[in-house]
PDB file of C-alpha atoms in Angstrom:
ATOM      1  CA  UNK A  51     -93.913  47.557 -44.531  1.00 39.00           C
ATOM      2  CA  UNK A  52     -90.906  47.682 -42.258  1.00 40.00           C
ATOM      3  CA  UNK A  53     -89.493  44.568 -43.986  1.00 42.00           C
ATOM      4  CA  UNK A  54     -89.887  46.745 -47.383  1.00 41.00           C
ATOM      5  CA  UNK A  55     -88.566  50.073 -46.223  1.00 38.00           C
ATOM      6  CA  UNK A  56     -85.455  48.048 -45.051  1.00 38.00           C
ATOM      7  CA  UNK A  57     -85.078  45.918 -48.388  1.00 40.00           C
ATOM      8  CA  UNK A  58     -85.411  49.058 -50.702  1.00 41.00           C
ATOM      9  CA  UNK A  59     -82.001  50.781 -49.330  1.00 47.00           C
ATOM     10  CA  UNK A  60     -80.035  47.403 -49.715  1.00 47.00           C
ATOM     11  CA  UNK A  61     -81.381  47.076 -53.561  1.00 49.00           C
ATOM     12  CA  UNK A  62     -80.537  50.499 -54.096  1.00 48.00           C
ATOM     13  CA  UNK A  63     -76.731  49.720 -52.680  1.00 49.00           C
ATOM     14  CA  UNK A  64     -76.326  46.611 -54.456  1.00 48.00           C
ATOM     15  CA  UNK A  65     -77.269  48.301 -57.680  1.00 45.00           C
ATOM     16  CA  UNK A  66     -74.925  51.106 -56.770  1.00 48.00           C
ATOM     17  CA  UNK A  67     -72.002  48.580 -56.380  1.00 48.00           C
ATOM     18  CA  UNK A  68     -72.549  46.705 -59.815  1.00 54.00           C
ATOM     19  CA  UNK A  69     -71.621  50.360 -61.120  1.00 75.00           C
ATOM     20  CA  UNK A  70     -68.371  50.580 -59.260  1.00 89.00           C
ATOM     21  CA  UNK A  71     -64.908  49.529 -59.768  1.00 94.00           C
ATOM     22  CA  UNK A  72     -62.292  48.293 -57.431  1.00 95.00           C
ATOM     23  CA  UNK A  73     -58.461  49.137 -58.104  1.00 96.00           C
ATOM     24  CA  UNK A  74     -57.969  45.774 -59.401  1.00 95.00           C
ATOM     25  CA  UNK A  75     -60.861  45.934 -61.980  1.00 95.00           C
ATOM     26  CA  UNK A  76     -60.219  49.530 -62.863  1.00 96.00           C
ATOM     27  CA  UNK A  77     -56.106  48.642 -63.905  1.00 96.00           C
ATOM     28  CA  UNK A  78     -57.646  45.776 -65.850  1.00 95.00           C
ATOM     29  CA  UNK A  79     -60.264  47.569 -67.462  1.00 94.00           C
ATOM     30  CA  UNK A  80     -58.035  50.254 -68.791  1.00 96.00           C
ATOM     31  CA  UNK A  81     -54.755  48.003 -68.936  1.00 96.00           C
ATOM     32  CA  UNK A  82     -52.186  49.627 -66.738  1.00 94.00           C
ATOM     33  CA  UNK A  83     -50.577  48.034 -63.039  1.00 91.00           C
ATOM     34  CA  UNK A  84     -52.891  48.372 -60.029  1.00 92.00           C
ATOM     35  CA  UNK A  85     -50.055  49.894 -58.441  1.00 89.00           C
ATOM     36  CA  UNK A  86     -50.480  53.063 -61.231  1.00 91.00           C
ATOM     37  CA  UNK A  87     -54.408  53.173 -60.038  1.00 95.00           C
ATOM     38  CA  UNK A  88     -53.199  53.613 -56.251  1.00 92.00           C
ATOM     39  CA  UNK A  89     -50.678  56.093 -57.050  1.00 89.00           C
ATOM     40  CA  UNK A  90     -53.158  58.091 -58.952  1.00 92.00           C
ATOM     41  CA  UNK A  91     -55.694  57.695 -56.355  1.00 94.00           C
ATOM     42  CA  UNK A  92     -52.895  58.790 -53.549  1.00 88.00           C
ATOM     43  CA  UNK A  93     -52.365  62.015 -55.614  1.00 85.00           C
ATOM     44  CA  UNK A  94     -55.794  62.799 -55.998  1.00 89.00           C
ATOM     45  CA  UNK A  95     -55.781  62.207 -59.934  1.00 91.00           C
ATOM     46  CA  UNK A  96     -58.564  59.528 -59.216  1.00 95.00           C
ATOM     47  CA  UNK A  97     -60.899  60.341 -56.706  1.00 95.00           C
ATOM     48  CA  UNK A  98     -63.158  57.050 -55.079  1.00 96.00           C
ATOM     49  CA  UNK A  99     -66.702  57.650 -54.528  1.00 95.00           C
ATOM     50  CA  UNK A 100     -66.981  55.380 -51.458  1.00 93.00           C
ATOM     51  CA  UNK A 101     -63.693  53.636 -49.268  1.00 94.00           C
ATOM     52  CA  UNK A 102     -64.870  50.841 -47.095  1.00 91.00           C
ATOM     53  CA  UNK A 103     -62.500  49.275 -45.092  1.00 92.00           C
ATOM     54  CA  UNK A 104     -59.617  50.910 -47.067  1.00 93.00           C
ATOM     55  CA  UNK A 105     -61.056  49.379 -50.022  1.00 95.00           C
ATOM     56  CA  UNK A 106     -61.664  52.023 -52.689  1.00 96.00           C
ATOM     57  CA  UNK A 107     -64.566  52.142 -55.053  1.00 95.00           C
ATOM     58  CA  UNK A 108     -64.819  54.143 -58.419  1.00 96.00           C
ATOM     59  CA  UNK A 109     -67.399  55.206 -60.777  1.00 94.00           C
ATOM     60  CA  UNK A 110     -67.652  55.454 -64.281  1.00 91.00           C
ATOM     61  CA  UNK A 111     -66.417  58.850 -64.474  1.00 91.00           C
ATOM     62  CA  UNK A 112     -63.243  57.819 -63.142  1.00 95.00           C
ATOM     63  CA  UNK A 113     -62.861  55.213 -65.729  1.00 94.00           C
ATOM     64  CA  UNK A 114     -63.002  58.075 -68.116  1.00 93.00           C
ATOM     65  CA  UNK A 115     -60.053  59.413 -66.313  1.00 94.00           C
ATOM     66  CA  UNK A 116     -58.077  56.598 -65.768  1.00 95.00           C
ATOM     67  CA  UNK A 117     -58.681  55.823 -69.475  1.00 94.00           C
ATOM     68  CA  UNK A 118     -57.075  59.193 -70.360  1.00 92.00           C
ATOM     69  CA  UNK A 119     -54.103  58.294 -68.008  1.00 93.00           C
ATOM     70  CA  UNK A 120     -53.745  55.192 -69.539  1.00 94.00           C
ATOM     71  CA  UNK A 121     -53.541  56.447 -73.044  1.00 92.00           C
ATOM     72  CA  UNK A 122     -50.486  58.859 -71.847  1.00 90.00           C
ATOM     73  CA  UNK A 123     -48.626  55.597 -70.425  1.00 90.00           C
ATOM     74  CA  UNK A 124     -49.211  53.964 -73.762  1.00 91.00           C
ATOM     75  CA  UNK A 125     -48.003  56.566 -75.700  1.00 90.00           C
ATOM     76  CA  UNK A 126     -44.826  56.513 -73.654  1.00 88.00           C
ATOM     77  CA  UNK A 127     -44.994  58.632 -70.967  1.00 87.00           C
ATOM     78  CA  UNK A 128     -43.609  57.413 -67.666  1.00 84.00           C
ATOM     79  CA  UNK A 129     -45.286  57.798 -64.553  1.00 83.00           C
ATOM     80  CA  UNK A 130     -43.510  60.830 -63.092  1.00 82.00           C
ATOM     81  CA  UNK A 131     -43.924  62.711 -66.184  1.00 83.00           C
ATOM     82  CA  UNK A 132     -47.548  62.276 -65.930  1.00 83.00           C
ATOM     83  CA  UNK A 133     -47.611  63.477 -62.805  1.00 80.00           C
ATOM     84  CA  UNK A 134     -45.274  66.156 -63.176  1.00 77.00           C
ATOM     85  CA  UNK A 135     -47.334  67.652 -66.486  1.00 74.00           C
ATOM     86  CA  UNK A 136     -50.826  67.205 -64.825  1.00 78.00           C
ATOM     87  CA  UNK A 137     -49.282  69.825 -62.310  1.00 76.00           C
ATOM     88  CA  UNK A 138     -48.526  72.007 -64.927  1.00 73.00           C
ATOM     89  CA  UNK A 139     -52.058  71.480 -66.632  1.00 75.00           C
ATOM     90  CA  UNK A 140     -53.894  72.352 -63.126  1.00 74.00           C
ATOM     91  CA  UNK A 141     -51.929  75.508 -63.460  1.00 74.00           C
ATOM     92  CA  UNK A 142     -53.086  76.352 -67.007  1.00 72.00           C
ATOM     93  CA  UNK A 143     -56.533  75.566 -66.100  1.00 75.00           C
ATOM     94  CA  UNK A 144     -56.976  77.113 -62.478  1.00 77.00           C
ATOM     95  CA  UNK A 145     -60.808  76.650 -62.980  1.00 77.00           C
ATOM     96  CA  UNK A 146     -60.752  72.944 -63.579  1.00 75.00           C
ATOM     97  CA  UNK A 147     -58.855  71.246 -60.478  1.00 73.00           C
ATOM     98  CA  UNK A 148     -58.998  67.795 -62.070  1.00 81.00           C
ATOM     99  CA  UNK A 149     -58.033  68.396 -65.869  1.00 80.00           C
ATOM    100  CA  UNK A 150     -58.311  65.046 -66.778  1.00 85.00           C
ATOM    101  CA  UNK A 151     -62.199  65.134 -65.547  1.00 86.00           C
ATOM    102  CA  UNK A 152     -62.757  67.984 -67.762  1.00 82.00           C
ATOM    103  CA  UNK A 153     -64.512  67.043 -70.968  1.00 78.00           C
ATOM    104  CA  UNK A 154     -62.949  69.820 -72.635  1.00 74.00           C
ATOM    105  CA  UNK A 155     -59.282  68.097 -72.240  1.00 79.00           C
ATOM    106  CA  UNK A 156     -58.835  65.371 -74.927  1.00 78.00           C
ATOM    107  CA  UNK A 157     -55.677  63.226 -75.150  1.00 80.00           C
ATOM    108  CA  UNK A 158     -54.137  62.388 -78.464  1.00 78.00           C
ATOM    109  CA  UNK A 159     -50.970  60.220 -78.350  1.00 79.00           C
ATOM    110  CA  UNK A 160     -48.534  62.540 -75.934  1.00 78.00           C
ATOM    111  CA  UNK A 161     -50.429  65.609 -76.296  1.00 75.00           C
ATOM    112  CA  UNK A 162     -53.209  67.260 -74.693  1.00 73.00           C
ATOM    113  CA  UNK A 163     -55.863  69.491 -76.224  1.00 74.00           C
ATOM    114  CA  UNK A 164     -58.454  72.008 -74.983  1.00 69.00           C
ATOM    115  CA  UNK A 165     -61.401  72.267 -77.210  1.00 68.00           C
ATOM    116  CA  UNK A 166     -62.515  75.357 -77.871  1.00 56.00           C
ATOM    117  CA  UNK A 167     -66.233  76.588 -78.265  1.00 54.00           C
ATOM    118  CA  UNK A 168     -69.749  75.039 -76.611  1.00 45.00           C
ATOM    119  CA  UNK A 169     -70.005  71.983 -78.932  1.00 37.00           C
ATOM    120  CA  UNK A 170     -67.452  69.386 -77.543  1.00 32.00           C
ATOM    121  CA  UNK A 171     -67.183  67.403 -80.987  1.00 31.00           C
ATOM    122  CA  UNK A 172     -66.139  70.273 -82.953  1.00 31.00           C
ATOM    123  CA  UNK A 173     -62.962  69.081 -84.421  1.00 34.00           C
ATOM    124  CA  UNK A 174     -59.749  71.299 -83.596  1.00 43.00           C
ATOM    125  CA  UNK A 175     -58.614  72.544 -80.379  1.00 48.00           C
ATOM    126  CA  UNK A 176     -56.022  74.668 -78.600  1.00 56.00           C
ATOM    127  CA  UNK A 177     -52.796  72.752 -77.588  1.00 55.00           C
ATOM    128  CA  UNK A 178     -52.383  72.732 -73.767  1.00 59.00           C
ATOM    129  CA  UNK A 179     -48.685  70.548 -73.378  1.00 58.00           C
ATOM    130  CA  UNK A 180     -46.864  68.218 -75.470  1.00 60.00           C
ATOM    131  CA  UNK A 181     -45.321  65.290 -73.770  1.00 62.00           C
ATOM    132  CA  UNK A 182     -42.603  65.229 -76.231  1.00 58.00           C
ATOM    133  CA  UNK A 183     -38.999  62.961 -76.497  1.00 46.00           C
ATOM    134  CA  UNK A 184     -37.035  66.318 -75.269  1.00 46.00           C
ATOM    135  CA  UNK A 185     -39.198  66.948 -72.005  1.00 46.00           C
ATOM    136  CA  UNK A 186     -39.130  63.358 -71.182  1.00 43.00           C
ATOM    137  CA  UNK A 187     -35.596  63.157 -71.365  1.00 44.00           C
ATOM    138  CA  UNK A 188     -35.010  66.638 -69.295  1.00 42.00           C
ATOM    139  CA  UNK A 189     -37.116  65.698 -66.374  1.00 46.00           C
ATOM    140  CA  UNK A 190     -36.866  62.063 -65.718  1.00 48.00           C
ATOM    141  CA  UNK A 191     -33.918  62.280 -63.349  1.00 51.00           C
ATOM    142  CA  UNK A 192     -33.594  59.090 -60.886  1.00 51.00           C
ATOM    143  CA  UNK A 193     -35.061  59.332 -57.438  1.00 54.00           C
ATOM    144  CA  UNK A 194     -32.864  60.403 -54.704  1.00 46.00           C
ATOM    145  CA  UNK A 195     -32.062  57.594 -52.162  1.00 50.00           C
ATOM    146  CA  UNK A 196     -32.633  58.195 -48.525  1.00 49.00           C
ATOM    147  CA  UNK A 197     -30.935  55.590 -46.438  1.00 48.00           C
ATOM    148  CA  UNK A 198     -32.412  53.231 -42.993  1.00 47.00           C
ATOM    149  CA  UNK A 199     -30.107  55.742 -41.053  1.00 49.00           C
ATOM    150  CA  UNK A 200     -31.702  58.852 -42.114  1.00 49.00           C
ATOM    151  CA  UNK A 201     -35.070  57.747 -41.126  1.00 50.00           C
ATOM    152  CA  UNK A 202     -33.846  56.353 -37.843  1.00 52.00           C
ATOM    153  CA  UNK A 203     -32.312  59.340 -36.878  1.00 53.00           C
ATOM    154  CA  UNK A 204     -35.561  61.395 -37.900  1.00 51.00           C
ATOM    155  CA  UNK A 205     -37.784  59.140 -35.947  1.00 53.00           C
ATOM    156  CA  UNK A 206     -35.067  59.635 -32.906  1.00 57.00           C
ATOM    157  CA  UNK A 207     -35.363  63.668 -33.324  1.00 57.00           C
ATOM    158  CA  UNK A 208     -38.715  63.896 -32.091  1.00 58.00           C
ATOM    159  CA  UNK A 209     -39.095  66.593 -34.528  1.00 54.00           C
ATOM    160  CA  UNK A 210     -42.556  66.137 -36.090  1.00 65.00           C
ATOM    161  CA  UNK A 211     -42.605  68.450 -39.168  1.00 75.00           C
ATOM    162  CA  UNK A 212     -39.039  66.948 -40.057  1.00 77.00           C
ATOM    163  CA  UNK A 213     -40.527  63.433 -39.509  1.00 80.00           C
ATOM    164  CA  UNK A 214     -43.807  64.124 -41.707  1.00 85.00           C
ATOM    165  CA  UNK A 215     -41.507  65.857 -44.283  1.00 85.00           C
ATOM    166  CA  UNK A 216     -39.072  62.623 -44.363  1.00 84.00           C
ATOM    167  CA  UNK A 217     -42.013  60.374 -44.833  1.00 88.00           C
ATOM    168  CA  UNK A 218     -43.299  62.200 -47.726  1.00 86.00           C
ATOM    169  CA  UNK A 219     -39.988  62.248 -49.316  1.00 88.00           C
ATOM    170  CA  UNK A 220     -39.961  58.738 -48.851  1.00 89.00           C
ATOM    171  CA  UNK A 221     -43.329  57.842 -50.216  1.00 89.00           C
ATOM    172  CA  UNK A 222     -42.393  59.490 -53.403  1.00 86.00           C
ATOM    173  CA  UNK A 223     -38.965  58.053 -53.468  1.00 90.00           C
ATOM    174  CA  UNK A 224     -40.445  54.667 -53.475  1.00 91.00           C
ATOM    175  CA  UNK A 225     -43.009  55.606 -55.760  1.00 87.00           C
ATOM    176  CA  UNK A 226     -40.590  56.985 -58.338  1.00 86.00           C
ATOM    177  CA  UNK A 227     -38.497  53.825 -57.753  1.00 91.00           C
ATOM    178  CA  UNK A 228     -41.513  51.631 -59.002  1.00 88.00           C
ATOM    179  CA  UNK A 229     -41.862  53.818 -61.835  1.00 83.00           C
ATOM    180  CA  UNK A 230     -38.468  53.157 -62.864  1.00 84.00           C
ATOM    181  CA  UNK A 231     -39.107  49.631 -62.701  1.00 88.00           C
ATOM    182  CA  UNK A 232     -36.437  49.358 -59.664  1.00 93.00           C
ATOM    183  CA  UNK A 233     -38.658  47.271 -57.339  1.00 95.00           C
ATOM    184  CA  UNK A 234     -35.218  46.113 -55.553  1.00 95.00           C
ATOM    185  CA  UNK A 235     -35.176  49.676 -54.725  1.00 94.00           C
ATOM    186  CA  UNK A 236     -38.627  50.535 -53.919  1.00 94.00           C
ATOM    187  CA  UNK A 237     -38.781  48.012 -51.311  1.00 96.00           C
ATOM    188  CA  UNK A 238     -35.938  49.486 -49.600  1.00 94.00           C
ATOM    189  CA  UNK A 239     -37.539  52.713 -49.518  1.00 93.00           C
ATOM    190  CA  UNK A 240     -40.419  51.056 -48.420  1.00 95.00           C
ATOM    191  CA  UNK A 241     -38.453  49.584 -45.220  1.00 93.00           C
ATOM    192  CA  UNK A 242     -37.282  52.566 -44.606  1.00 91.00           C
ATOM    193  CA  UNK A 243     -40.422  54.508 -44.789  1.00 91.00           C
ATOM    194  CA  UNK A 244     -41.659  51.637 -41.974  1.00 93.00           C
ATOM    195  CA  UNK A 245     -38.442  52.449 -39.676  1.00 88.00           C
ATOM    196  CA  UNK A 246     -39.102  56.370 -39.945  1.00 87.00           C
ATOM    197  CA  UNK A 247     -43.087  56.242 -39.639  1.00 88.00           C
ATOM    198  CA  UNK A 248     -43.593  52.994 -37.489  1.00 89.00           C
ATOM    199  CA  UNK A 249     -45.663  49.754 -38.435  1.00 91.00           C
ATOM    200  CA  UNK A 250     -48.458  51.460 -40.853  1.00 95.00           C
ATOM    201  CA  UNK A 251     -50.667  48.763 -42.261  1.00 97.00           C
ATOM    202  CA  UNK A 252     -51.098  50.804 -45.632  1.00 96.00           C
ATOM    203  CA  UNK A 253     -46.861  51.024 -45.765  1.00 96.00           C
ATOM    204  CA  UNK A 254     -46.579  47.193 -45.106  1.00 97.00           C
ATOM    205  CA  UNK A 255     -49.765  46.646 -47.889  1.00 97.00           C
ATOM    206  CA  UNK A 256     -47.402  48.717 -50.528  1.00 96.00           C
ATOM    207  CA  UNK A 257     -44.163  46.774 -49.668  1.00 97.00           C
ATOM    208  CA  UNK A 258     -46.199  43.543 -50.237  1.00 97.00           C
ATOM    209  CA  UNK A 259     -47.144  44.749 -53.181  1.00 96.00           C
ATOM    210  CA  UNK A 260     -43.843  45.531 -54.699  1.00 97.00           C
ATOM    211  CA  UNK A 261     -42.446  42.270 -53.319  1.00 97.00           C
ATOM    212  CA  UNK A 262     -45.255  40.419 -55.104  1.00 97.00           C
ATOM    213  CA  UNK A 263     -44.468  42.118 -58.420  1.00 95.00           C
ATOM    214  CA  UNK A 264     -40.908  40.973 -57.622  1.00 96.00           C
ATOM    215  CA  UNK A 265     -42.019  37.743 -57.648  1.00 96.00           C
ATOM    216  CA  UNK A 266     -40.964  37.320 -53.978  1.00 97.00           C
ATOM    217  CA  UNK A 267     -44.032  35.618 -52.830  1.00 97.00           C
ATOM    218  CA  UNK A 268     -43.179  34.393 -49.418  1.00 97.00           C
ATOM    219  CA  UNK A 269     -41.632  38.090 -48.435  1.00 97.00           C
ATOM    220  CA  UNK A 270     -44.615  39.252 -49.951  1.00 98.00           C
ATOM    221  CA  UNK A 271     -47.126  37.012 -47.637  1.00 98.00           C
ATOM    222  CA  UNK A 272     -45.483  38.051 -44.642  1.00 98.00           C
ATOM    223  CA  UNK A 273     -45.898  41.889 -45.335  1.00 98.00           C
ATOM    224  CA  UNK A 274     -49.701  40.923 -46.188  1.00 98.00           C
ATOM    225  CA  UNK A 275     -49.682  39.244 -42.550  1.00 97.00           C
ATOM    226  CA  UNK A 276     -48.157  42.624 -41.037  1.00 97.00           C
ATOM    227  CA  UNK A 277     -50.750  45.035 -42.472  1.00 97.00           C
ATOM    228  CA  UNK A 278     -53.565  42.332 -41.190  1.00 98.00           C
ATOM    229  CA  UNK A 279     -51.906  42.279 -37.840  1.00 97.00           C
ATOM    230  CA  UNK A 280     -52.151  46.034 -37.609  1.00 97.00           C
ATOM    231  CA  UNK A 281     -55.718  46.164 -38.930  1.00 97.00           C
ATOM    232  CA  UNK A 282     -57.617  43.137 -39.335  1.00 96.00           C
ATOM    233  CA  UNK A 283     -60.299  44.811 -41.393  1.00 96.00           C
ATOM    234  CA  UNK A 284     -58.091  45.466 -44.142  1.00 97.00           C
ATOM    235  CA  UNK A 285     -59.989  43.849 -46.901  1.00 97.00           C
ATOM    236  CA  UNK A 286     -57.735  44.425 -49.748  1.00 96.00           C
ATOM    237  CA  UNK A 287     -54.550  43.250 -47.979  1.00 97.00           C
ATOM    238  CA  UNK A 288     -56.563  40.294 -47.048  1.00 98.00           C
ATOM    239  CA  UNK A 289     -57.779  39.602 -50.240  1.00 97.00           C
ATOM    240  CA  UNK A 290     -53.946  39.611 -51.903  1.00 97.00           C
ATOM    241  CA  UNK A 291     -52.993  37.662 -49.309  1.00 98.00           C
ATOM    242  CA  UNK A 292     -55.552  34.717 -50.424  1.00 98.00           C
ATOM    243  CA  UNK A 293     -54.236  35.380 -53.848  1.00 98.00           C
ATOM    244  CA  UNK A 294     -50.667  34.828 -53.022  1.00 98.00           C
ATOM    245  CA  UNK A 295     -51.584  31.690 -51.113  1.00 98.00           C
ATOM    246  CA  UNK A 296     -53.498  30.553 -53.805  1.00 98.00           C
ATOM    247  CA  UNK A 297     -50.240  31.025 -56.456  1.00 97.00           C
ATOM    248  CA  UNK A 298     -48.266  29.299 -53.798  1.00 97.00           C
ATOM    249  CA  UNK A 299     -50.221  26.210 -53.973  1.00 97.00           C
ATOM    250  CA  UNK A 300     -52.061  26.449 -50.410  1.00 98.00           C
ATOM    251  CA  UNK A 301     -55.346  26.327 -51.609  1.00 98.00           C
ATOM    252  CA  UNK A 302     -57.138  25.450 -48.351  1.00 98.00           C
ATOM    253  CA  UNK A 303     -55.668  28.305 -46.454  1.00 98.00           C
ATOM    254  CA  UNK A 304     -56.236  30.580 -49.778  1.00 98.00           C
ATOM    255  CA  UNK A 305     -59.945  29.787 -49.620  1.00 98.00           C
ATOM    256  CA  UNK A 306     -60.232  30.434 -45.865  1.00 98.00           C
ATOM    257  CA  UNK A 307     -58.478  33.712 -46.329  1.00 98.00           C
ATOM    258  CA  UNK A 308     -60.459  34.638 -49.038  1.00 98.00           C
ATOM    259  CA  UNK A 309     -63.632  33.837 -46.964  1.00 98.00           C
ATOM    260  CA  UNK A 310     -62.532  35.711 -44.069  1.00 97.00           C
ATOM    261  CA  UNK A 311     -62.398  38.646 -46.709  1.00 97.00           C
ATOM    262  CA  UNK A 312     -66.249  38.245 -47.320  1.00 97.00           C
ATOM    263  CA  UNK A 313     -66.947  38.200 -43.721  1.00 96.00           C
ATOM    264  CA  UNK A 314     -65.709  41.801 -43.606  1.00 95.00           C
ATOM    265  CA  UNK A 315     -66.810  42.924 -47.320  1.00 94.00           C
ATOM    266  CA  UNK A 316     -69.677  40.655 -48.607  1.00 95.00           C
ATOM    267  CA  UNK A 317     -69.976  42.483 -51.782  1.00 94.00           C
ATOM    268  CA  UNK A 318     -66.225  42.993 -52.546  1.00 96.00           C
ATOM    269  CA  UNK A 319     -66.697  41.129 -55.972  1.00 95.00           C
ATOM    270  CA  UNK A 320     -63.014  40.586 -56.664  1.00 96.00           C
ATOM    271  CA  UNK A 321     -63.025  38.226 -53.507  1.00 98.00           C
ATOM    272  CA  UNK A 322     -65.838  35.983 -54.941  1.00 98.00           C
ATOM    273  CA  UNK A 323     -64.125  35.957 -58.489  1.00 98.00           C
ATOM    274  CA  UNK A 324     -60.923  34.576 -56.758  1.00 98.00           C
ATOM    275  CA  UNK A 325     -62.462  32.391 -54.520  1.00 98.00           C
ATOM    276  CA  UNK A 326     -64.405  30.913 -57.417  1.00 98.00           C
ATOM    277  CA  UNK A 327     -61.066  29.872 -59.121  1.00 98.00           C
ATOM    278  CA  UNK A 328     -59.587  28.334 -55.931  1.00 98.00           C
ATOM    279  CA  UNK A 329     -62.904  26.372 -55.128  1.00 98.00           C
ATOM    280  CA  UNK A 330     -62.539  25.195 -58.810  1.00 98.00           C
ATOM    281  CA  UNK A 331     -58.816  24.197 -58.378  1.00 97.00           C
ATOM    282  CA  UNK A 332     -60.010  22.323 -54.857  1.00 98.00           C
ATOM    283  CA  UNK A 333     -62.729  20.393 -57.215  1.00 97.00           C
ATOM    284  CA  UNK A 334     -65.642  22.125 -54.974  1.00 97.00           C
ATOM    285  CA  UNK A 335     -67.510  23.216 -58.165  1.00 96.00           C
ATOM    286  CA  UNK A 336     -70.981  23.792 -56.180  1.00 96.00           C
ATOM    287  CA  UNK A 337     -69.604  26.047 -53.896  1.00 97.00           C
ATOM    288  CA  UNK A 338     -67.294  27.722 -56.852  1.00 98.00           C
ATOM    289  CA  UNK A 339     -70.555  28.003 -58.738  1.00 97.00           C
ATOM    290  CA  UNK A 340     -72.005  30.009 -56.103  1.00 97.00           C
ATOM    291  CA  UNK A 341     -69.163  32.477 -56.293  1.00 98.00           C
ATOM    292  CA  UNK A 342     -69.035  32.916 -59.746  1.00 98.00           C
ATOM    293  CA  UNK A 343     -72.849  33.905 -59.907  1.00 97.00           C
ATOM    294  CA  UNK A 344     -72.370  36.393 -56.790  1.00 97.00           C
ATOM    295  CA  UNK A 345     -69.510  37.839 -59.124  1.00 97.00           C
ATOM    296  CA  UNK A 346     -71.647  38.412 -61.891  1.00 95.00           C
ATOM    297  CA  UNK A 347     -74.466  40.023 -59.712  1.00 94.00           C
ATOM    298  CA  UNK A 348     -71.913  42.246 -58.212  1.00 93.00           C
ATOM    299  CA  UNK A 349     -69.917  43.056 -61.031  1.00 92.00           C
ATOM    300  CA  UNK A 350     -71.646  42.544 -64.792  1.00 92.00           C
ATOM    301  CA  UNK A 351     -69.671  44.768 -66.572  1.00 89.00           C
ATOM    302  CA  UNK A 352     -66.259  43.781 -64.869  1.00 91.00           C
ATOM    303  CA  UNK A 353     -63.373  42.966 -67.724  1.00 92.00           C
ATOM    304  CA  UNK A 354     -63.461  39.556 -65.663  1.00 94.00           C
ATOM    305  CA  UNK A 355     -67.556  38.947 -66.303  1.00 95.00           C
ATOM    306  CA  UNK A 356     -66.514  37.325 -69.485  1.00 95.00           C
ATOM    307  CA  UNK A 357     -64.484  34.249 -67.707  1.00 95.00           C
ATOM    308  CA  UNK A 358     -67.093  34.194 -65.419  1.00 96.00           C
ATOM    309  CA  UNK A 359     -69.801  33.487 -67.877  1.00 96.00           C
ATOM    310  CA  UNK A 360     -67.981  31.134 -69.509  1.00 96.00           C
ATOM    311  CA  UNK A 361     -67.440  29.091 -66.347  1.00 94.00           C
ATOM    312  CA  UNK A 362     -71.113  29.262 -65.716  1.00 96.00           C
ATOM    313  CA  UNK A 363     -71.981  28.075 -69.271  1.00 95.00           C
ATOM    314  CA  UNK A 364     -69.551  25.502 -68.979  1.00 93.00           C
ATOM    315  CA  UNK A 365     -71.231  24.067 -65.983  1.00 91.00           C
ATOM    316  CA  UNK A 366     -74.359  24.547 -67.722  1.00 82.00           C
ATOM    317  CA  UNK A 367     -73.456  22.258 -70.492  1.00 74.00           C
ATOM    318  CA  UNK A 368     -71.653  19.750 -67.751  1.00 62.00           C
ATOM    319  CA  UNK A 369     -67.945  20.114 -68.997  1.00 60.00           C
TER     320      UNK A 369
END
């Protein structure tokens, strides 16, 4: 009886995990950069249902919110414009703190509508906000740059409130430069942020992500290492490091790094997926197949599930 009582919660947890999406999975599912998912999470627009060792998990309700955000991006809205307009919508709907999670709100192109009446399927609605060309042009100013010297002075001043305000400004500046596609300036902002805030693993991770997107894999690798030196249980940093090592051809080290991530989070489906790829490249097919199967068990509805099923089918045919 004791064993049965122990197994039931574990089985329930496994079923629940199958219905959750990591940031990378969610980004792939809705077709946006993973940096956008992390940005919306930081701002509270997306809310994870659980966070394990800094790794966020989102449920299907958040998939719906992410799809609406992705629709706005696909229609030509910038990330900063979406941020600003969502703040305005929140003021228009004070009873709905998360408008894009409100089923009454409908996205059509750059426009947001509020359904009228009790029947949400009823056609027609009230226009809430129009993300038109003029509003985009009027409000998309370039980010303001804060120098490293300013960050150093704020840290040395001993004024805690001023330092926290500066840290917030620097975070927003880095995000804005990312939105502009100026990854070099975003990296500079994150370095200034680290100078002001001190070594924080999440800031090293954010800088590593920007450097990776800028194709500076060597520098990205070092920043992922820096994040892990501060927090060895930062599983998303460990997984990202493994992927970078795989891209640079360091397959044995990549496999060891990804296996290390699983020691901290055995249910991290993304890691099983990437590790399976690495093991296939290392010509270790039996081990790879175990991870392909585990990945599908954990994330059968993942946007990567089809690739995993194809690989298992090929193995069954002896390809």
